[in-house]
């Protein structure tokens, strides 16, 4: 099974390896999200597979997160469609019955960090150039409450409050210390470590692991499900503001200058 935007899916011994591929930085465009969710659903419906290793086709960048071009200069209907897809990504990953191991082989800000946070186990390459975190405030936007809740549950309230306000990104050693990732390993061992971790998780009976996972995660997921439409409307209203569009424009111009 291969996908143009979402990447490659490699299947072996009950494990699927999903390699994100959306050049140049694996940004979460609407097309990417749609194809990724189709791939995930196919795997979940296939009883031969119990676990997924999520990684990047391109070492150096796991995912740069939400695609700013989906949030800039579009109409409200598009913003609503995009945000619904982002919500769906989080819900489907966070509540997945499969074992999700994240092999973070590159930088992973914002939405990329969120994808990693949904996984059951996170392994990051030991490269000080790579960073991970929710840096939305640096872009002039605000992480929604369910990003925040997932982050608070991972690192604790005070650390999350501090990091979210400043839009901090953490190198591997600090991410490990804070609990954003579970392990840091040499870059050339990320994938082999993911395989060995997956074997450890697969030794647990699926029914007990799945029920425990659901018990731990259901309340937070239900909080978004209950407020889903209101969250979409809040996003559309926020992102449509002139001041926010100007902030995005400024940030996108800076990115163009860097590339130039």
PDB file of C-alpha atoms in Angstrom:
ATOM      1  CA  UNK A   1       0.000   0.000   0.000  1.00  0.00           C
ATOM      2  CA  UNK A   2       1.566   3.301  -1.065  1.00  0.00           C
ATOM      3  CA  UNK A   3       0.312   6.862  -0.856  1.00  0.00           C
ATOM      4  CA  UNK A   4       1.453   9.933  -2.734  1.00  0.00           C
ATOM      5  CA  UNK A   5       1.040  12.579  -0.060  1.00  0.00           C
ATOM      6  CA  UNK A   6       0.813  10.656   3.206  1.00  0.00           C
ATOM      7  CA  UNK A   7       3.862   8.538   2.532  1.00  0.00           C
ATOM      8  CA  UNK A   8       4.691   4.851   2.408  1.00  0.00           C
ATOM      9  CA  UNK A   9       3.187   2.056   4.460  1.00  0.00           C
ATOM     10  CA  UNK A  10       5.502  -0.922   4.935  1.00  0.00           C
ATOM     11  CA  UNK A  11       3.923  -4.065   6.343  1.00  0.00           C
ATOM     12  CA  UNK A  12       5.757  -6.761   8.282  1.00  0.00           C
ATOM     13  CA  UNK A  13       4.917  -9.358  10.955  1.00  0.00           C
ATOM     14  CA  UNK A  14       1.828  -7.654  12.334  1.00  0.00           C
ATOM     15  CA  UNK A  15       3.477  -4.221  12.310  1.00  0.00           C
ATOM     16  CA  UNK A  16       2.929  -1.383   9.854  1.00  0.00           C
ATOM     17  CA  UNK A  17       5.628   1.254   9.389  1.00  0.00           C
ATOM     18  CA  UNK A  18       4.016   4.511   8.228  1.00  0.00           C
ATOM     19  CA  UNK A  19       6.600   6.855   6.740  1.00  0.00           C
ATOM     20  CA  UNK A  20       5.325  10.417   6.449  1.00  0.00           C
ATOM     21  CA  UNK A  21       6.079  11.921   3.059  1.00  0.00           C
ATOM     22  CA  UNK A  22       4.860  15.383   2.118  1.00  0.00           C
ATOM     23  CA  UNK A  23       7.904  17.353   0.898  1.00  0.00           C
ATOM     24  CA  UNK A  24       9.641  19.462   1.870  1.00  0.00           C
ATOM     25  CA  UNK A  25       8.802  19.337   5.596  1.00  0.00           C
ATOM     26  CA  UNK A  26       5.887  16.882   5.999  1.00  0.00           C
ATOM     27  CA  UNK A  27       3.447  19.684   6.745  1.00  0.00           C
ATOM     28  CA  UNK A  28      -0.068  18.539   7.610  1.00  0.00           C
ATOM     29  CA  UNK A  29      -1.986  19.775   4.574  1.00  0.00           C
ATOM     30  CA  UNK A  30      -5.641  18.868   4.045  1.00  0.00           C
ATOM     31  CA  UNK A  31      -4.659  16.429   1.290  1.00  0.00           C
ATOM     32  CA  UNK A  32      -2.046  14.811   3.528  1.00  0.00           C
ATOM     33  CA  UNK A  33      -4.470  14.486   6.457  1.00  0.00           C
ATOM     34  CA  UNK A  34      -7.143  12.930   4.247  1.00  0.00           C
ATOM     35  CA  UNK A  35      -4.789  10.319   2.806  1.00  0.00           C
ATOM     36  CA  UNK A  36      -3.165   9.593   6.159  1.00  0.00           C
ATOM     37  CA  UNK A  37      -6.528   8.934   7.812  1.00  0.00           C
ATOM     38  CA  UNK A  38      -7.579   6.604   4.980  1.00  0.00           C
ATOM     39  CA  UNK A  39      -4.340   4.629   5.463  1.00  0.00           C
ATOM     40  CA  UNK A  40      -4.836   4.461   9.216  1.00  0.00           C
ATOM     41  CA  UNK A  41      -8.423   3.241   8.825  1.00  0.00           C
ATOM     42  CA  UNK A  42      -7.319   0.487   6.441  1.00  0.00           C
ATOM     43  CA  UNK A  43      -4.747  -0.708   8.949  1.00  0.00           C
ATOM     44  CA  UNK A  44      -7.207  -0.627  11.837  1.00  0.00           C
ATOM     45  CA  UNK A  45      -9.688  -2.691   9.815  1.00  0.00           C
ATOM     46  CA  UNK A  46      -7.041  -5.275   8.972  1.00  0.00           C
ATOM     47  CA  UNK A  47      -6.924  -7.819  11.814  1.00  0.00           C
ATOM     48  CA  UNK A  48      -3.443  -8.938  10.729  1.00  0.00           C
ATOM     49  CA  UNK A  49      -1.927  -5.747  12.130  1.00  0.00           C
ATOM     50  CA  UNK A  50      -1.627  -4.851  15.775  1.00  0.00           C
ATOM     51  CA  UNK A  51       0.880  -1.985  15.770  1.00  0.00           C
ATOM     52  CA  UNK A  52       2.094   1.013  13.804  1.00  0.00           C
ATOM     53  CA  UNK A  53       5.529   2.636  13.844  1.00  0.00           C
ATOM     54  CA  UNK A  54       5.111   6.246  12.799  1.00  0.00           C
ATOM     55  CA  UNK A  55       8.180   7.938  11.352  1.00  0.00           C
ATOM     56  CA  UNK A  56       9.361  10.237   8.564  1.00  0.00           C
ATOM     57  CA  UNK A  57      10.463   9.295   5.069  1.00  0.00           C
ATOM     58  CA  UNK A  58      12.929  12.169   5.298  1.00  0.00           C
ATOM     59  CA  UNK A  59      15.383  12.119   8.215  1.00  0.00           C
ATOM     60  CA  UNK A  60      15.815  15.610   9.651  1.00  0.00           C
ATOM     61  CA  UNK A  61      12.138  16.523   9.688  1.00  0.00           C
ATOM     62  CA  UNK A  62       9.497  14.369  11.360  1.00  0.00           C
ATOM     63  CA  UNK A  63       6.719  16.887  10.649  1.00  0.00           C
ATOM     64  CA  UNK A  64       6.702  20.673  10.663  1.00  0.00           C
ATOM     65  CA  UNK A  65       3.083  20.542  11.822  1.00  0.00           C
ATOM     66  CA  UNK A  66      -0.014  22.262  10.511  1.00  0.00           C
ATOM     67  CA  UNK A  67       0.215  23.658   7.000  1.00  0.00           C
ATOM     68  CA  UNK A  68       0.043  27.443   7.388  1.00  0.00           C
ATOM     69  CA  UNK A  69      -1.102  27.788   3.771  1.00  0.00           C
ATOM     70  CA  UNK A  70      -4.329  26.026   4.773  1.00  0.00           C
ATOM     71  CA  UNK A  71      -4.899  28.784   7.339  1.00  0.00           C
ATOM     72  CA  UNK A  72      -3.915  31.840   5.340  1.00  0.00           C
ATOM     73  CA  UNK A  73      -5.956  33.705   2.735  1.00  0.00           C
ATOM     74  CA  UNK A  74      -8.743  31.106   2.520  1.00  0.00           C
ATOM     75  CA  UNK A  75     -12.485  31.293   3.159  1.00  0.00           C
ATOM     76  CA  UNK A  76     -14.274  30.254   6.384  1.00  0.00           C
ATOM     77  CA  UNK A  77     -15.620  27.037   4.822  1.00  0.00           C
ATOM     78  CA  UNK A  78     -12.083  25.923   4.025  1.00  0.00           C
ATOM     79  CA  UNK A  79     -10.857  26.762   7.518  1.00  0.00           C
ATOM     80  CA  UNK A  80     -13.710  24.695   8.994  1.00  0.00           C
ATOM     81  CA  UNK A  81     -12.968  21.718   6.729  1.00  0.00           C
ATOM     82  CA  UNK A  82      -9.280  21.879   7.572  1.00  0.00           C
ATOM     83  CA  UNK A  83      -9.811  22.108  11.314  1.00  0.00           C
ATOM     84  CA  UNK A  84     -12.247  19.183  11.290  1.00  0.00           C
ATOM     85  CA  UNK A  85      -9.533  17.097   9.599  1.00  0.00           C
ATOM     86  CA  UNK A  86      -6.965  18.157  12.232  1.00  0.00           C
ATOM     87  CA  UNK A  87      -9.391  17.171  14.999  1.00  0.00           C
ATOM     88  CA  UNK A  88     -10.015  13.843  13.283  1.00  0.00           C
ATOM     89  CA  UNK A  89      -6.283  13.150  13.055  1.00  0.00           C
ATOM     90  CA  UNK A  90      -5.872  13.624  16.789  1.00  0.00           C
ATOM     91  CA  UNK A  91      -8.979  11.654  17.753  1.00  0.00           C
ATOM     92  CA  UNK A  92      -8.152   8.713  15.507  1.00  0.00           C
ATOM     93  CA  UNK A  93      -4.543   8.500  16.680  1.00  0.00           C
ATOM     94  CA  UNK A  94      -5.274   9.182  20.352  1.00  0.00           C
ATOM     95  CA  UNK A  95      -8.048   6.566  20.550  1.00  0.00           C
ATOM     96  CA  UNK A  96      -6.513   4.002  18.197  1.00  0.00           C
ATOM     97  CA  UNK A  97      -6.773   0.397  19.385  1.00  0.00           C
ATOM     98  CA  UNK A  98      -3.443  -0.295  17.732  1.00  0.00           C
ATOM     99  CA  UNK A  99      -0.082   0.104  19.442  1.00  0.00           C
ATOM    100  CA  UNK A 100       1.463   3.346  18.186  1.00  0.00           C
ATOM    101  CA  UNK A 101       5.222   3.792  18.501  1.00  0.00           C
ATOM    102  CA  UNK A 102       6.645   7.077  17.255  1.00  0.00           C
ATOM    103  CA  UNK A 103      10.173   7.052  15.805  1.00  0.00           C
ATOM    104  CA  UNK A 104      10.987  10.760  15.757  1.00  0.00           C
ATOM    105  CA  UNK A 105      13.863  11.055  13.290  1.00  0.00           C
ATOM    106  CA  UNK A 106      13.807  14.827  12.885  1.00  0.00           C
ATOM    107  CA  UNK A 107      12.441  18.140  14.111  1.00  0.00           C
ATOM    108  CA  UNK A 108       8.828  18.005  15.280  1.00  0.00           C
ATOM    109  CA  UNK A 109       7.179  21.329  16.200  1.00  0.00           C
ATOM    110  CA  UNK A 110       3.483  22.105  16.760  1.00  0.00           C
ATOM    111  CA  UNK A 111       1.227  19.611  14.954  1.00  0.00           C
ATOM    112  CA  UNK A 112       4.172  17.269  14.507  1.00  0.00           C
ATOM    113  CA  UNK A 113       4.627  17.247  18.269  1.00  0.00           C
ATOM    114  CA  UNK A 114       0.899  16.650  18.706  1.00  0.00           C
ATOM    115  CA  UNK A 115       1.044  13.560  16.472  1.00  0.00           C
ATOM    116  CA  UNK A 116       3.925  12.236  18.572  1.00  0.00           C
ATOM    117  CA  UNK A 117       2.052  12.933  21.827  1.00  0.00           C
ATOM    118  CA  UNK A 118      -0.822  10.673  20.733  1.00  0.00           C
ATOM    119  CA  UNK A 119       1.509   7.681  20.477  1.00  0.00           C
ATOM    120  CA  UNK A 120       1.926   5.057  23.185  1.00  0.00           C
ATOM    121  CA  UNK A 121       5.718   5.273  23.119  1.00  0.00           C
ATOM    122  CA  UNK A 122       8.001   7.957  21.690  1.00  0.00           C
ATOM    123  CA  UNK A 123      11.632   7.486  20.658  1.00  0.00           C
ATOM    124  CA  UNK A 124      13.683  10.462  19.454  1.00  0.00           C
ATOM    125  CA  UNK A 125      16.981  10.588  17.594  1.00  0.00           C
ATOM    126  CA  UNK A 126      19.816  11.996  19.678  1.00  0.00           C
ATOM    127  CA  UNK A 127      20.641  14.981  17.492  1.00  0.00           C
ATOM    128  CA  UNK A 128      20.807  18.404  19.188  1.00  0.00           C
ATOM    129  CA  UNK A 129      19.650  20.043  15.943  1.00  0.00           C
ATOM    130  CA  UNK A 130      16.283  18.318  16.303  1.00  0.00           C
ATOM    131  CA  UNK A 131      13.637  19.924  18.506  1.00  0.00           C
ATOM    132  CA  UNK A 132      10.092  19.103  19.586  1.00  0.00           C
ATOM    133  CA  UNK A 133       7.325  21.131  21.255  1.00  0.00           C
ATOM    134  CA  UNK A 134       4.184  23.181  20.786  1.00  0.00           C
ATOM    135  CA  UNK A 135       5.463  26.523  19.465  1.00  0.00           C
ATOM    136  CA  UNK A 136       2.167  27.990  18.203  1.00  0.00           C
ATOM    137  CA  UNK A 137       2.494  31.199  20.216  1.00  0.00           C
ATOM    138  CA  UNK A 138       5.662  32.103  18.289  1.00  0.00           C
ATOM    139  CA  UNK A 139       3.569  32.093  15.102  1.00  0.00           C
ATOM    140  CA  UNK A 140       0.959  34.400  16.614  1.00  0.00           C
ATOM    141  CA  UNK A 141      -1.600  31.622  17.011  1.00  0.00           C
ATOM    142  CA  UNK A 142      -2.869  29.715  20.039  1.00  0.00           C
ATOM    143  CA  UNK A 143      -2.771  25.980  20.703  1.00  0.00           C
ATOM    144  CA  UNK A 144      -6.395  24.802  21.174  1.00  0.00           C
ATOM    145  CA  UNK A 145      -7.582  23.346  24.473  1.00  0.00           C
ATOM    146  CA  UNK A 146      -7.136  19.727  23.382  1.00  0.00           C
ATOM    147  CA  UNK A 147      -3.515  20.339  22.312  1.00  0.00           C
ATOM    148  CA  UNK A 148      -3.068  21.900  25.753  1.00  0.00           C
ATOM    149  CA  UNK A 149      -4.790  19.028  27.581  1.00  0.00           C
ATOM    150  CA  UNK A 150      -2.649  16.413  25.821  1.00  0.00           C
ATOM    151  CA  UNK A 151       0.491  18.403  26.680  1.00  0.00           C
ATOM    152  CA  UNK A 152      -0.506  18.952  30.334  1.00  0.00           C
ATOM    153  CA  UNK A 153      -1.171  15.216  30.732  1.00  0.00           C
ATOM    154  CA  UNK A 154       2.313  14.532  29.363  1.00  0.00           C
ATOM    155  CA  UNK A 155       4.549  17.083  31.104  1.00  0.00           C
ATOM    156  CA  UNK A 156       2.478  18.508  33.972  1.00  0.00           C
ATOM    157  CA  UNK A 157       0.612  21.791  34.370  1.00  0.00           C
ATOM    158  CA  UNK A 158       3.365  24.287  35.216  1.00  0.00           C
ATOM    159  CA  UNK A 159       5.797  23.016  32.582  1.00  0.00           C
ATOM    160  CA  UNK A 160       3.013  23.082  29.986  1.00  0.00           C
ATOM    161  CA  UNK A 161       1.879  26.595  30.932  1.00  0.00           C
ATOM    162  CA  UNK A 162       5.418  27.933  30.687  1.00  0.00           C
ATOM    163  CA  UNK A 163       6.247  26.125  27.431  1.00  0.00           C
ATOM    164  CA  UNK A 164       2.956  27.008  25.695  1.00  0.00           C
ATOM    165  CA  UNK A 165       3.149  30.724  26.504  1.00  0.00           C
ATOM    166  CA  UNK A 166       6.741  30.981  25.275  1.00  0.00           C
ATOM    167  CA  UNK A 167       6.257  28.546  22.380  1.00  0.00           C
ATOM    168  CA  UNK A 168       9.294  26.558  23.490  1.00  0.00           C
ATOM    169  CA  UNK A 169      10.955  23.864  21.409  1.00  0.00           C
ATOM    170  CA  UNK A 170      13.140  21.326  23.220  1.00  0.00           C
ATOM    171  CA  UNK A 171      16.221  19.391  22.061  1.00  0.00           C
ATOM    172  CA  UNK A 172      16.145  15.609  22.649  1.00  0.00           C
ATOM    173  CA  UNK A 173      17.838  15.531  26.066  1.00  0.00           C
ATOM    174  CA  UNK A 174      15.473  18.143  27.502  1.00  0.00           C
ATOM    175  CA  UNK A 175      12.434  16.548  25.831  1.00  0.00           C
ATOM    176  CA  UNK A 176      13.388  13.280  27.539  1.00  0.00           C
ATOM    177  CA  UNK A 177      13.784  14.979  30.912  1.00  0.00           C
ATOM    178  CA  UNK A 178      10.325  16.570  30.620  1.00  0.00           C
ATOM    179  CA  UNK A 179       8.629  13.371  29.427  1.00  0.00           C
ATOM    180  CA  UNK A 180       7.771  14.649  25.940  1.00  0.00           C
ATOM    181  CA  UNK A 181       9.648  11.596  24.652  1.00  0.00           C
ATOM    182  CA  UNK A 182      10.251   8.282  26.405  1.00  0.00           C
ATOM    183  CA  UNK A 183      13.679   7.461  24.995  1.00  0.00           C
ATOM    184  CA  UNK A 184      16.528   9.169  23.168  1.00  0.00           C
ATOM    185  CA  UNK A 185      18.791   6.901  21.127  1.00  0.00           C
ATOM    186  CA  UNK A 186      21.586   7.370  18.565  1.00  0.00           C
ATOM    187  CA  UNK A 187      20.160   8.463  15.228  1.00  0.00           C
ATOM    188  CA  UNK A 188      21.050   5.234  13.442  1.00  0.00           C
ATOM    189  CA  UNK A 189      19.234   3.170  16.089  1.00  0.00           C
ATOM    190  CA  UNK A 190      15.850   4.901  16.093  1.00  0.00           C
ATOM    191  CA  UNK A 191      14.120   2.357  13.864  1.00  0.00           C
ATOM    192  CA  UNK A 192      15.657  -0.753  15.438  1.00  0.00           C
ATOM    193  CA  UNK A 193      14.707   0.577  18.878  1.00  0.00           C
ATOM    194  CA  UNK A 194      11.146   1.175  17.676  1.00  0.00           C
ATOM    195  CA  UNK A 195      10.974  -2.449  16.538  1.00  0.00           C
ATOM    196  CA  UNK A 196      12.202  -3.777  19.901  1.00  0.00           C
ATOM    197  CA  UNK A 197       9.802  -1.506  21.830  1.00  0.00           C
ATOM    198  CA  UNK A 198       6.942  -2.689  19.619  1.00  0.00           C
ATOM    199  CA  UNK A 199       7.785  -6.308  20.460  1.00  0.00           C
ATOM    200  CA  UNK A 200       7.568  -5.450  24.173  1.00  0.00           C
ATOM    201  CA  UNK A 201       4.128  -3.864  23.733  1.00  0.00           C
ATOM    202  CA  UNK A 202       2.883  -6.715  21.546  1.00  0.00           C
ATOM    203  CA  UNK A 203       3.641  -9.173  24.356  1.00  0.00           C
ATOM    204  CA  UNK A 204       0.666  -7.698  26.251  1.00  0.00           C
ATOM    205  CA  UNK A 205      -2.772  -9.185  25.373  1.00  0.00           C
ATOM    206  CA  UNK A 206      -4.589  -6.743  23.089  1.00  0.00           C
ATOM    207  CA  UNK A 207      -7.867  -6.766  25.015  1.00  0.00           C
ATOM    208  CA  UNK A 208      -6.340  -5.730  28.354  1.00  0.00           C
ATOM    209  CA  UNK A 209      -4.049  -3.146  26.775  1.00  0.00           C
ATOM    210  CA  UNK A 210      -6.855  -1.640  24.674  1.00  0.00           C
ATOM    211  CA  UNK A 211      -9.288  -1.424  27.613  1.00  0.00           C
ATOM    212  CA  UNK A 212      -6.603   0.203  29.767  1.00  0.00           C
ATOM    213  CA  UNK A 213      -5.728   2.692  27.033  1.00  0.00           C
ATOM    214  CA  UNK A 214      -9.387   3.594  26.570  1.00  0.00           C
ATOM    215  CA  UNK A 215      -9.849   4.006  30.331  1.00  0.00           C
ATOM    216  CA  UNK A 216      -6.897   6.411  30.459  1.00  0.00           C
ATOM    217  CA  UNK A 217      -7.810   8.433  27.374  1.00  0.00           C
ATOM    218  CA  UNK A 218     -11.583   8.420  26.914  1.00  0.00           C
ATOM    219  CA  UNK A 219     -12.418  11.385  29.163  1.00  0.00           C
ATOM    220  CA  UNK A 220     -10.047  13.742  27.365  1.00  0.00           C
ATOM    221  CA  UNK A 221     -11.191  12.612  23.923  1.00  0.00           C
ATOM    222  CA  UNK A 222     -14.851  12.953  24.959  1.00  0.00           C
ATOM    223  CA  UNK A 223     -14.118  16.541  26.006  1.00  0.00           C
ATOM    224  CA  UNK A 224     -13.216  17.405  22.414  1.00  0.00           C
ATOM    225  CA  UNK A 225     -16.025  15.315  20.910  1.00  0.00           C
ATOM    226  CA  UNK A 226     -18.588  17.199  23.047  1.00  0.00           C
ATOM    227  CA  UNK A 227     -17.185  20.578  22.008  1.00  0.00           C
ATOM    228  CA  UNK A 228     -16.160  19.688  18.469  1.00  0.00           C
ATOM    229  CA  UNK A 229     -18.441  22.080  16.559  1.00  0.00           C
ATOM    230  CA  UNK A 230     -17.771  24.935  18.980  1.00  0.00           C
ATOM    231  CA  UNK A 231     -14.024  24.301  18.640  1.00  0.00           C
ATOM    232  CA  UNK A 232     -14.292  24.511  14.847  1.00  0.00           C
ATOM    233  CA  UNK A 233     -16.245  27.768  15.048  1.00  0.00           C
ATOM    234  CA  UNK A 234     -13.717  29.202  17.514  1.00  0.00           C
ATOM    235  CA  UNK A 235     -10.881  28.284  15.170  1.00  0.00           C
ATOM    236  CA  UNK A 236     -12.600  29.800  12.118  1.00  0.00           C
ATOM    237  CA  UNK A 237     -13.383  32.994  14.024  1.00  0.00           C
ATOM    238  CA  UNK A 238      -9.844  33.261  15.389  1.00  0.00           C
ATOM    239  CA  UNK A 239      -7.958  32.452  12.189  1.00  0.00           C
ATOM    240  CA  UNK A 240     -10.163  34.820  10.137  1.00  0.00           C
ATOM    241  CA  UNK A 241      -9.192  37.875  12.212  1.00  0.00           C
ATOM    242  CA  UNK A 242      -7.215  40.487  10.321  1.00  0.00           C
ATOM    243  CA  UNK A 243      -4.586  40.586  13.060  1.00  0.00           C
ATOM    244  CA  UNK A 244      -4.046  36.807  12.879  1.00  0.00           C
ATOM    245  CA  UNK A 245      -3.908  36.820   9.087  1.00  0.00           C
ATOM    246  CA  UNK A 246      -1.303  39.604   9.295  1.00  0.00           C
ATOM    247  CA  UNK A 247       0.758  37.564  11.778  1.00  0.00           C
ATOM    248  CA  UNK A 248       0.650  34.554   9.455  1.00  0.00           C
ATOM    249  CA  UNK A 249       1.578  36.745   6.505  1.00  0.00           C
ATOM    250  CA  UNK A 250       4.598  38.116   8.394  1.00  0.00           C
ATOM    251  CA  UNK A 251       5.711  34.620   9.409  1.00  0.00           C
ATOM    252  CA  UNK A 252       5.306  33.248   5.876  1.00  0.00           C
ATOM    253  CA  UNK A 253       7.305  36.169   4.469  1.00  0.00           C
ATOM    254  CA  UNK A 254      10.124  35.416   6.931  1.00  0.00           C
ATOM    255  CA  UNK A 255      10.114  31.794   5.754  1.00  0.00           C
ATOM    256  CA  UNK A 256      10.360  32.961   2.125  1.00  0.00           C
ATOM    257  CA  UNK A 257      13.336  35.164   2.984  1.00  0.00           C
ATOM    258  CA  UNK A 258      15.077  32.270   4.746  1.00  0.00           C
ATOM    259  CA  UNK A 259      14.595  30.072   1.673  1.00  0.00           C
ATOM    260  CA  UNK A 260      15.817  32.891  -0.558  1.00  0.00           C
TER     261      UNK A 260
END
